[in-house]
Amino acid sequence: MKVTLVQGDITGQQVDAIVNAANSSLLGGGGVDGAIHRRGGPDILAACRHLRATTYPDGLPTGQAVATTAGRLPAHSVIHTAGPVYSTKEDRSPLLASCYRESLRVADELAATTVAFPAISTGIYRWPMRNAAHIAISTVRATPSQVHEVRFVLFGAEAYAVFEQVLGA
Ligand code: APR
């Protein structure tokens, strides 16, 4: 598996699957989630509502992942994962690692070979970037999968630089 880094907007990535830093409700939000629904159009929300009405009546548990159509995005699927909110009182790292592992498991189910990830939990959920980068990179490297390329799409120069350092270390 090749791990690559790109600075930019994840919604423009031409990949088999784009991972959404969603929340348990699956019904949208700000950040990556807002951008995906805005640019992907209403089919994604309709698919999420269907999931809530069927498989996940109580919402998607934190650390798990589920796929929908990518609507109008230049990708085949969106894999929604609910990251943990950062806590100084409790170590929620296993849940953050689980988001990457479960997303790759769903990617395998979809036969996706190129997958774009955002830096899950590092925005509204406040996870420190360097620690999040360690968890992200070490988890995808340790997860057996058919995915050929994991592309981390970082929103700013700072986030990109942190991932670059961690990847090179
Ligand atoms: N492309 C790539 N990265 C982005 C984009 C984008 N279009 N928009 C934001 N980011 C970056 C942020 O700068 C941050 O580093 O993605 C990272 C994750 O930020 P959030 O999207 O805020 O995700 P998270 O911290 O996991 O919080 C999830 O936010 O939008 C809600 O519904 C979502 O409640 C959930 C919560």
Coordinates of N, CA, C and O and ligand atoms in Angstrom, one line a residue:
M1 N 0.9 -1.2 0.0 CA 0.0 0.0 0.0 C 0.9 1.3 0.0 O 1.8 1.4 0.8
K2 N 0.5 2.2 -0.9 CA 1.3 3.4 -1.0 C 0.5 4.5 -0.2 O -0.7 4.6 -0.3
V3 N 1.3 5.2 0.6 CA 0.6 6.3 1.4 C 1.1 7.6 0.8 O 2.3 7.9 0.7
T4 N 0.2 8.4 0.3 CA 0.5 9.7 -0.3 C -0.1 10.9 0.5 O -1.1 10.7 1.2
L5 N 0.4 12.1 0.3 CA -0.1 13.3 0.9 C -0.4 14.3 -0.1 O 0.3 14.5 -1.1
V6 N -1.6 15.0 0.0 CA -2.0 16.1 -0.9 C -2.5 17.2 0.0 O -3.2 16.9 1.0
Q7 N -2.1 18.4 -0.4 CA -2.7 19.5 0.3 C -3.9 20.0 -0.5 O -3.8 20.3 -1.7
G8 N -5.1 20.1 0.1 CA -6.2 20.6 -0.7 C -7.6 20.2 -0.1 O -7.7 19.8 1.1
D9 N -8.6 20.2 -1.0 CA -9.9 19.9 -0.6 C -10.3 18.5 -1.0 O -10.1 18.1 -2.1
I10 N -10.7 17.7 0.0 CA -10.9 16.3 -0.3 C -12.0 16.1 -1.3 O -12.1 15.0 -2.0
T11 N -13.0 17.0 -1.4 CA -14.1 16.8 -2.3 C -13.8 16.8 -3.7 O -14.6 16.4 -4.6
G12 N -12.6 17.3 -4.1 CA -12.1 17.3 -5.5 C -11.3 16.1 -5.9 O -10.9 16.0 -7.0
Q13 N -11.1 15.1 -5.0 CA -10.2 14.0 -5.2 C -10.9 12.9 -6.1 O -12.0 12.5 -5.8
Q14 N -10.1 12.5 -7.2 CA -10.6 11.5 -8.0 C -10.1 10.2 -7.5 O -9.0 9.8 -7.8
V15 N -10.9 9.5 -6.7 CA -10.5 8.3 -6.1 C -11.7 7.3 -6.1 O -12.8 7.8 -6.3
D16 N -11.5 6.1 -5.7 CA -12.6 5.2 -5.6 C -13.5 5.6 -4.4 O -14.7 5.5 -4.5
A17 N -12.9 5.9 -3.3 CA -13.7 6.3 -2.1 C -13.1 7.4 -1.4 O -11.9 7.5 -1.2
I18 N -14.0 8.3 -1.0 CA -13.6 9.5 -0.1 C -14.1 9.2 1.3 O -15.3 8.8 1.4
V19 N -13.3 9.4 2.3 CA -13.7 9.2 3.7 C -14.2 10.5 4.2 O -13.6 11.5 4.1
N20 N -15.4 10.4 4.9 CA -16.0 11.6 5.5 C -15.8 11.5 7.0 O -16.1 10.5 7.6
A21 N -15.3 12.6 7.5 CA -15.2 12.8 9.0 C -16.6 13.2 9.5 O -16.9 14.4 9.7
A22 N -17.4 12.2 9.6 CA -18.8 12.5 9.9 C -19.1 12.5 11.4 O -18.1 12.5 12.2
N23 N -20.3 12.4 11.8 CA -20.7 12.2 13.2 C -21.7 11.0 13.3 O -22.2 10.6 12.2
S24 N -22.0 10.6 14.5 CA -22.9 9.4 14.6 C -24.3 9.6 14.0 O -24.9 8.6 13.5
S25 N -24.8 10.8 13.9 CA -26.1 11.1 13.3 C -26.1 10.7 11.8 O -27.2 10.4 11.3
L26 N -25.0 10.8 11.2 CA -24.9 10.7 9.7 C -25.7 11.7 8.9 O -25.9 11.6 7.7
L27 N -26.2 12.7 9.6 CA -27.1 13.7 9.0 C -26.4 15.0 8.6 O -27.1 16.0 8.4
G28 N -25.1 15.0 8.6 CA -24.4 16.2 8.1 C -23.8 17.0 9.3 O -24.0 16.8 10.4
G29 N -23.0 18.0 8.9 CA -22.4 18.9 9.8 C -21.5 19.9 9.1 O -21.8 20.3 8.0
G30 N -20.5 20.4 9.8 CA -19.6 21.4 9.1 C -18.4 20.7 8.6 O -18.4 19.5 8.3
G31 N -17.3 21.4 8.4 CA -16.0 20.9 8.0 C -16.1 20.0 6.8 O -16.8 20.3 5.8
V32 N -15.4 18.9 6.8 CA -15.4 17.9 5.7 C -16.8 17.5 5.4 O -17.2 17.4 4.2
D33 N -17.5 17.2 6.4 CA -18.9 16.6 6.2 C -19.8 17.6 5.5 O -20.5 17.3 4.5
G34 N -19.7 18.9 5.9 CA -20.5 19.9 5.2 C -20.1 20.1 3.7 O -20.9 20.1 2.8
A35 N -18.7 20.0 3.5 CA -18.2 20.2 2.1 C -18.7 19.0 1.2 O -19.0 19.2 0.1
I36 N -18.6 17.8 1.8 CA -19.0 16.6 1.0 C -20.5 16.7 0.6 O -20.8 16.4 -0.5
H37 N -21.3 17.0 1.6 CA -22.8 17.1 1.3 C -23.1 18.3 0.3 O -23.9 18.1 -0.6
R38 N -22.4 19.4 0.5 CA -22.6 20.5 -0.4 C -22.3 20.2 -1.9 O -23.0 20.4 -2.8
R39 N -21.1 19.6 -2.0 CA -20.6 19.4 -3.4 C -21.1 18.1 -4.0 O -21.3 18.0 -5.2
G40 N -21.4 17.1 -3.1 CA -21.9 15.8 -3.6 C -23.4 15.8 -3.9 O -23.9 14.9 -4.6
G41 N -24.1 16.8 -3.4 CA -25.6 16.9 -3.7 C -26.4 16.0 -2.8 O -25.9 15.3 -1.9
P42 N -27.8 16.1 -3.0 CA -28.7 15.5 -2.0 C -28.8 13.9 -2.0 O -29.3 13.4 -1.0
D43 N -28.2 13.3 -3.0 CA -28.3 11.8 -2.9 C -27.5 11.2 -1.7 O -27.9 10.1 -1.2
I44 N -26.5 11.9 -1.3 CA -25.7 11.4 -0.2 C -26.5 11.4 1.1 O -26.6 10.5 1.9
L45 N -27.1 12.6 1.3 CA -28.0 12.7 2.5 C -29.1 11.7 2.5 O -29.5 11.1 3.5
A46 N -29.7 11.5 1.3 CA -30.8 10.6 1.2 C -30.3 9.1 1.6 O -31.0 8.4 2.3
A47 N -29.1 8.8 1.1 CA -28.6 7.5 1.5 C -28.3 7.4 3.0 O -28.5 6.3 3.6
C48 N -27.9 8.5 3.6 CA -27.6 8.5 5.0 C -28.9 8.3 5.8 O -29.0 7.6 6.8
R49 N -29.9 9.0 5.3 CA -31.2 8.9 6.0 C -31.8 7.5 5.9 O -32.3 7.0 6.9
H50 N -31.5 6.9 4.8 CA -31.9 5.5 4.6 C -31.2 4.6 5.6 O -31.8 3.7 6.2
L51 N -29.9 4.8 5.8 CA -29.1 4.0 6.7 C -29.7 4.2 8.2 O -29.8 3.2 8.9
R52 N -30.1 5.4 8.5 CA -30.6 5.7 9.8 C -32.0 5.0 10.0 O -32.3 4.6 11.1
A53 N -32.7 4.9 8.9 CA -34.0 4.2 9.0 C -33.9 2.7 9.0 O -34.9 2.0 9.4
T54 N -32.8 2.2 8.6 CA -32.6 0.7 8.5 C -31.5 0.2 9.5 O -31.8 -0.2 10.6
T55 N -30.3 0.2 9.0 CA -29.2 -0.4 9.8 C -28.8 0.3 11.1 O -28.4 -0.3 12.0
Y56 N -28.9 1.6 11.1 CA -28.3 2.4 12.2 C -29.4 3.3 12.8 O -29.2 4.6 12.8
P57 N -30.5 2.8 13.4 CA -31.5 3.6 13.9 C -31.0 4.5 15.1 O -31.5 5.6 15.3
D58 N -30.0 4.1 15.8 CA -29.4 4.9 16.9 C -28.2 5.6 16.4 O -27.5 6.2 17.3
G59 N -27.9 5.6 15.2 CA -26.7 6.3 14.7 C -25.5 5.4 14.5 O -25.5 4.2 15.0
L60 N -24.5 5.9 13.8 CA -23.3 5.1 13.6 C -22.4 5.2 14.8 O -22.0 6.3 15.1
P61 N -22.0 4.1 15.4 CA -21.2 4.2 16.6 C -19.8 4.8 16.3 O -19.3 4.6 15.2
T62 N -19.3 5.5 17.2 CA -17.9 6.1 17.1 C -16.9 5.0 16.8 O -17.0 4.0 17.4
G63 N -16.1 5.3 15.8 CA -15.1 4.3 15.4 C -15.5 3.3 14.3 O -14.7 2.5 13.8
Q64 N -16.8 3.4 13.9 CA -17.2 2.5 12.8 C -17.3 3.3 11.5 O -17.2 4.5 11.5
A65 N -17.6 2.6 10.4 CA -17.7 3.2 9.1 C -18.7 2.5 8.2 O -19.0 1.3 8.4
V66 N -19.3 3.3 7.3 CA -20.3 2.8 6.4 C -20.3 3.6 5.1 O -20.0 4.8 5.1
A67 N -20.6 2.9 4.0 CA -20.5 3.5 2.7 C -21.8 4.0 2.1 O -22.8 3.4 2.4
T68 N -21.8 5.0 1.4 CA -22.9 5.5 0.5 C -22.4 5.8 -0.8 O -21.2 5.9 -1.1
T69 N -23.3 6.2 -1.7 CA -23.0 6.8 -3.0 C -22.2 8.1 -2.7 O -22.2 8.7 -1.6
A70 N -21.4 8.5 -3.7 CA -20.7 9.8 -3.6 C -21.5 10.9 -4.4 O -20.9 12.0 -4.6
G71 N -22.7 10.6 -4.8 CA -23.5 11.6 -5.5 C -22.7 12.2 -6.7 O -22.2 11.5 -7.5
R72 N -22.6 13.5 -6.7 CA -21.9 14.2 -7.8 C -20.4 14.4 -7.6 O -19.7 15.1 -8.4
L73 N -19.8 13.8 -6.5 CA -18.4 13.9 -6.3 C -17.7 13.1 -7.3 O -18.2 12.1 -7.8
P74 N -16.4 13.5 -7.6 CA -15.6 12.7 -8.6 C -15.0 11.4 -8.0 O -13.9 11.1 -8.1
A75 N -15.8 10.7 -7.2 CA -15.4 9.5 -6.5 C -16.6 8.5 -6.7 O -17.7 8.9 -7.0
H76 N -16.3 7.2 -6.4 CA -17.4 6.3 -6.6 C -18.3 6.2 -5.3 O -19.5 6.1 -5.4
S77 N -17.6 6.3 -4.2 CA -18.3 6.1 -2.9 C -17.8 7.1 -1.9 O -16.7 7.6 -2.0
V78 N -18.7 7.3 -0.9 CA -18.2 8.0 0.3 C -18.3 7.0 1.5 O -19.3 6.3 1.6
I79 N -17.2 6.9 2.2 CA -17.2 6.1 3.5 C -17.3 7.0 4.6 O -16.4 7.9 4.9
H80 N -18.4 7.0 5.4 CA -18.6 7.8 6.5 C -18.1 7.2 7.8 O -18.4 6.0 8.0
T81 N -17.3 7.9 8.5 CA -16.8 7.3 9.8 C -17.0 8.4 10.9 O -16.9 9.6 10.6
A82 N -17.4 7.9 12.1 CA -17.6 8.9 13.2 C -16.4 8.8 14.1 O -16.1 7.9 14.8
G83 N -15.6 9.9 14.0 CA -14.4 10.0 14.9 C -14.8 10.4 16.3 O -15.9 10.9 16.6
P84 N -13.8 10.2 17.2 CA -14.1 10.6 18.6 C -13.7 12.0 18.8 O -12.9 12.6 18.1
V85 N -14.4 12.7 19.7 CA -14.1 14.0 20.2 C -12.8 13.9 21.0 O -12.8 12.9 21.9
Y86 N -11.9 14.7 20.9 CA -10.6 14.7 21.7 C -10.9 14.9 23.1 O -11.8 15.8 23.5
S87 N -10.3 14.2 24.0 CA -10.4 14.3 25.4 C -9.1 14.3 26.1 O -8.2 13.5 25.8
T88 N -8.9 15.2 27.1 CA -7.7 15.2 27.9 C -7.8 14.3 29.1 O -6.8 13.9 29.7
K89 N -9.0 13.9 29.4 CA -9.3 13.0 30.6 C -9.2 11.5 30.2 O -9.1 10.7 31.1
E90 N -9.4 11.2 29.0 CA -9.6 9.8 28.6 C -8.8 9.6 27.3 O -8.9 10.5 26.4
D91 N -8.1 8.4 27.1 CA -7.4 8.2 25.9 C -8.4 7.5 24.9 O -8.7 6.3 25.1
R92 N -8.8 8.3 23.9 CA -9.7 7.7 22.9 C -9.0 7.3 21.6 O -9.6 7.1 20.6
S93 N -7.6 7.2 21.7 CA -6.9 6.8 20.5 C -7.4 5.5 19.8 O -7.4 5.5 18.6
P94 N -7.8 4.5 20.6 CA -8.2 3.3 19.9 C -9.5 3.5 19.0 O -9.6 2.9 18.0
L95 N -10.3 4.5 19.4 CA -11.4 4.8 18.6 C -11.0 5.5 17.3 O -11.6 5.3 16.2
L96 N -10.0 6.4 17.4 CA -9.5 7.1 16.2 C -8.9 6.1 15.3 O -9.1 6.1 14.1
A97 N -8.1 5.2 15.8 CA -7.4 4.1 15.0 C -8.5 3.3 14.3 O -8.4 2.9 13.2
S98 N -9.6 3.0 15.1 CA -10.6 2.2 14.5 C -11.3 2.8 13.3 O -11.7 2.1 12.4
C99 N -11.4 4.1 13.3 CA -12.0 4.8 12.2 C -11.2 4.5 10.9 O -11.8 4.2 9.8
Y100 N -9.9 4.5 11.0 CA -9.1 4.2 9.8 C -9.2 2.7 9.4 O -9.3 2.4 8.2
R101 N -9.1 1.9 10.4 CA -9.2 0.4 10.2 C -10.5 0.1 9.6 O -10.6 -0.7 8.6
E102 N -11.6 0.5 10.1 CA -12.9 0.2 9.7 C -13.2 0.8 8.3 O -13.9 0.2 7.4
S103 N -12.7 2.0 8.0 CA -12.8 2.6 6.7 C -12.1 1.7 5.7 O -12.7 1.6 4.6
L104 N -11.0 1.2 6.0 CA -10.3 0.4 5.0 C -11.0 -1.0 4.8 O -11.0 -1.5 3.7
R105 N -11.6 -1.5 5.9 CA -12.4 -2.7 5.8 C -13.6 -2.5 4.8 O -13.8 -3.3 3.9
V106 N -14.2 -1.3 5.0 CA -15.4 -1.0 4.1 C -14.8 -0.8 2.7 O -15.5 -1.2 1.7
A107 N -13.7 -0.2 2.5 CA -13.1 0.0 1.2 C -12.9 -1.3 0.5 O -13.1 -1.5 -0.7
D108 N -12.4 -2.3 1.3 CA -12.2 -3.6 0.7 C -13.5 -4.3 0.3 O -13.6 -4.9 -0.8
E109 N -14.5 -4.1 1.1 CA -15.9 -4.6 0.7 C -16.3 -4.0 -0.6 O -17.0 -4.6 -1.4
L110 N -16.0 -2.7 -0.9 CA -16.4 -2.0 -2.1 C -15.4 -2.3 -3.2 O -15.6 -1.8 -4.4
A111 N -14.3 -3.0 -3.0 CA -13.3 -3.3 -3.9 C -12.6 -2.0 -4.4 O -12.2 -1.8 -5.5
A112 N -12.6 -1.0 -3.5 CA -11.9 0.3 -3.8 C -10.4 0.1 -3.6 O -9.9 -0.5 -2.7
T113 N -9.7 0.7 -4.6 CA -8.2 0.6 -4.5 C -7.5 1.9 -4.2 O -6.4 1.9 -3.8
T114 N -8.3 3.0 -4.4 CA -7.7 4.3 -4.0 C -8.7 5.0 -3.1 O -9.9 5.1 -3.4
V115 N -8.2 5.4 -1.9 CA -9.0 5.9 -0.9 C -8.4 7.2 -0.3 O -7.2 7.3 0.0
A116 N -9.2 8.3 -0.3 CA -8.7 9.6 0.3 C -9.3 9.8 1.7 O -10.5 9.6 1.9
F117 N -8.4 10.1 2.6 CA -8.8 10.3 4.0 C -8.5 11.8 4.4 O -7.5 12.3 4.1
P118 N -9.4 12.4 5.1 CA -9.1 13.6 5.8 C -8.4 13.3 7.1 O -8.3 12.1 7.5
A119 N -7.9 14.3 7.8 CA -7.3 14.1 9.1 C -8.5 14.1 10.1 O -8.9 15.1 10.7
I120 N -9.0 12.9 10.3 CA -10.3 12.7 11.1 C -10.1 13.2 12.5 O -9.0 13.0 13.1
S121 N -11.1 13.9 13.0 CA -11.2 14.4 14.4 C -10.3 15.6 14.7 O -10.3 16.1 15.8
T122 N -9.5 16.1 13.7 CA -8.6 17.2 14.0 C -9.2 18.6 13.8 O -8.5 19.6 14.0
G123 N -10.5 18.7 13.4 CA -11.1 20.0 13.2 C -12.1 20.3 14.4 O -11.6 20.5 15.5
I124 N -13.3 20.2 14.2 CA -14.4 20.4 15.2 C -14.1 19.6 16.4 O -14.4 20.0 17.5
Y125 N -13.6 18.4 16.2 CA -13.4 17.4 17.4 C -12.0 17.7 18.1 O -11.7 16.9 19.0
R126 N -11.2 18.7 17.6 CA -10.1 19.2 18.4 C -8.9 18.3 18.6 O -8.1 18.5 19.6
W127 N -8.7 17.2 17.9 CA -7.6 16.3 18.2 C -6.3 16.9 17.7 O -6.3 17.4 16.6
P128 N -5.3 17.0 18.5 CA -4.0 17.6 18.1 C -3.4 16.9 16.9 O -3.4 15.7 16.8
M129 N -3.0 17.7 15.9 CA -2.7 17.3 14.6 C -1.6 16.2 14.6 O -1.6 15.2 13.9
R130 N -0.5 16.5 15.3 CA 0.7 15.6 15.3 C 0.3 14.2 15.8 O 0.6 13.2 15.2
N131 N -0.4 14.1 16.9 CA -0.8 12.9 17.4 C -1.8 12.1 16.5 O -1.7 10.9 16.3
A132 N -2.7 12.9 15.9 CA -3.7 12.4 15.0 C -2.9 11.8 13.7 O -3.3 10.7 13.2
A133 N -1.9 12.5 13.3 CA -1.1 12.0 12.1 C -0.4 10.7 12.4 O -0.4 9.8 11.6
H134 N 0.1 10.6 13.7 CA 0.8 9.3 14.1 C -0.2 8.2 14.0 O 0.1 7.1 13.5
I135 N -1.4 8.4 14.6 CA -2.4 7.4 14.7 C -2.9 7.0 13.3 O -3.0 5.8 12.9
A136 N -3.1 8.0 12.4 CA -3.6 7.8 11.1 C -2.6 7.0 10.3 O -2.9 5.9 9.7
I137 N -1.3 7.4 10.3 CA -0.3 6.8 9.4 C 0.0 5.4 9.9 O 0.1 4.4 9.2
S138 N 0.2 5.3 11.3 CA 0.6 3.9 11.8 C -0.6 2.9 11.6 O -0.3 1.8 11.3
T139 N -1.8 3.4 11.7 CA -2.9 2.5 11.6 C -3.1 2.0 10.2 O -3.3 0.8 9.9
V140 N -3.0 2.9 9.2 CA -3.2 2.4 7.8 C -2.1 1.5 7.4 O -2.3 0.5 6.7
R141 N -0.9 1.8 7.9 CA 0.3 0.9 7.6 C 0.1 -0.4 8.2 O 0.6 -1.4 7.6
A142 N -0.5 -0.5 9.3 CA -0.6 -1.8 10.0 C -1.9 -2.6 9.6 O -2.1 -3.7 10.1
T143 N -2.7 -2.0 8.7 CA -4.0 -2.7 8.4 C -3.9 -3.4 7.1 O -3.7 -2.7 6.0
P144 N -4.0 -4.7 7.1 CA -4.0 -5.4 5.8 C -5.2 -5.1 5.0 O -6.3 -5.0 5.5
S145 N -5.0 -4.8 3.7 CA -6.1 -4.3 2.8 C -5.7 -4.5 1.4 O -4.5 -4.5 1.0
Q146 N -6.7 -4.5 0.5 CA -6.5 -4.5 -0.9 C -6.3 -3.1 -1.5 O -6.0 -3.0 -2.7
V147 N -6.4 -2.1 -0.7 CA -6.2 -0.7 -1.2 C -4.8 -0.5 -1.6 O -3.8 -0.8 -0.9
H148 N -4.6 0.1 -2.8 CA -3.3 0.3 -3.4 C -2.7 1.7 -2.9 O -1.6 1.8 -2.7
E149 N -3.6 2.7 -2.8 CA -3.2 4.0 -2.4 C -4.1 4.6 -1.3 O -5.3 4.7 -1.5
V150 N -3.5 4.9 -0.2 CA -4.2 5.7 0.8 C -3.6 7.2 0.6 O -2.4 7.4 0.8
R151 N -4.5 8.1 0.3 CA -4.1 9.5 0.1 C -4.7 10.3 1.3 O -5.9 10.4 1.4
F152 N -3.8 10.9 2.0 CA -4.3 11.8 3.1 C -4.4 13.2 2.5 O -3.4 13.7 1.9
V153 N -5.6 13.8 2.6 CA -5.8 15.1 2.0 C -5.9 16.1 3.1 O -6.9 16.1 3.9
L154 N -4.9 16.9 3.2 CA -4.8 17.9 4.3 C -5.2 19.3 3.9 O -4.8 19.7 2.8
F155 N -5.9 19.9 4.7 CA -6.6 21.2 4.3 C -5.6 22.4 4.3 O -5.8 23.2 3.5
G156 N -4.6 22.4 5.1 CA -3.7 23.6 5.1 C -2.3 23.2 5.0 O -2.0 22.0 5.2
A157 N -1.4 24.2 4.8 CA 0.0 23.9 4.8 C 0.6 23.3 6.1 O 1.5 22.5 6.1
E158 N 0.0 23.8 7.2 CA 0.5 23.3 8.5 C 0.2 21.8 8.7 O 1.0 21.1 9.1
A159 N -1.0 21.5 8.4 CA -1.4 20.1 8.5 C -0.6 19.2 7.6 O -0.2 18.1 8.0
Y160 N -0.4 19.7 6.4 CA 0.4 18.9 5.4 C 1.8 18.7 5.9 O 2.4 17.6 5.9
A161 N 2.4 19.8 6.5 CA 3.8 19.7 7.0 C 3.9 18.7 8.1 O 4.9 17.9 8.2
V162 N 2.9 18.7 9.0 CA 2.9 17.7 10.1 C 2.8 16.3 9.6 O 3.6 15.4 10.0
F163 N 1.9 16.0 8.7 CA 1.8 14.7 8.1 C 3.1 14.3 7.4 O 3.5 13.1 7.4
E164 N 3.7 15.2 6.7 CA 4.9 15.0 5.9 C 6.0 14.5 6.9 O 6.8 13.6 6.7
Q165 N 6.1 15.2 8.0 CA 7.2 14.9 9.1 C 6.9 13.5 9.6 O 7.8 12.7 9.7
V166 N 5.7 13.2 10.0 CA 5.3 11.9 10.6 C 5.5 10.8 9.6 O 6.1 9.7 9.9
L167 N 5.2 11.0 8.3 CA 5.3 10.0 7.3 C 6.8 9.7 7.1 O 7.2 8.5 6.8
G168 N 7.6 10.8 7.1 CA 9.1 10.6 6.9 C 9.8 10.0 8.1 O 11.0 9.5 7.9
A169 N 9.2 10.1 9.2 CA 10.0 9.7 10.5 C 10.1 8.2 10.6 O 9.3 7.4 10.0
Ligands
APR1 N1 -11.0 18.9 2.7 C1 -10.0 18.3 3.4 N2 -9.9 18.6 4.7 C2 -10.8 19.4 5.3 C3 -11.8 20.0 4.6 C4 -11.9 19.7 3.2 N3 -12.9 20.2 2.4 N4 -12.6 20.8 5.4 C5 -12.0 20.7 6.6 N5 -10.9 19.9 6.6 C6 -10.0 19.5 7.6 C7 -10.0 20.3 8.9 O1 -9.1 21.4 8.8 C8 -9.5 19.2 9.9 O2 -8.1 19.2 9.9 O3 -10.4 18.2 8.0 C9 -10.0 17.9 9.4 C10 -11.2 17.4 10.1 O4 -12.1 18.4 10.5 P1 -13.6 18.3 10.6 O5 -14.3 18.3 9.3 O6 -14.1 19.4 11.5 O7 -13.9 16.9 11.3 P2 -13.8 16.4 12.8 O8 -12.8 17.1 13.6 O9 -13.7 14.9 12.7 O10 -15.2 16.7 13.4 C11 -16.3 16.0 13.0 O11 -17.6 17.9 12.5 O12 -18.7 18.6 10.6 C12 -18.8 18.0 11.7 O13 -20.5 16.3 11.2 C13 -19.1 16.5 11.6 O14 -19.9 16.5 13.8 C14 -18.8 16.1 13.0 C15 -17.6 16.8 13.3

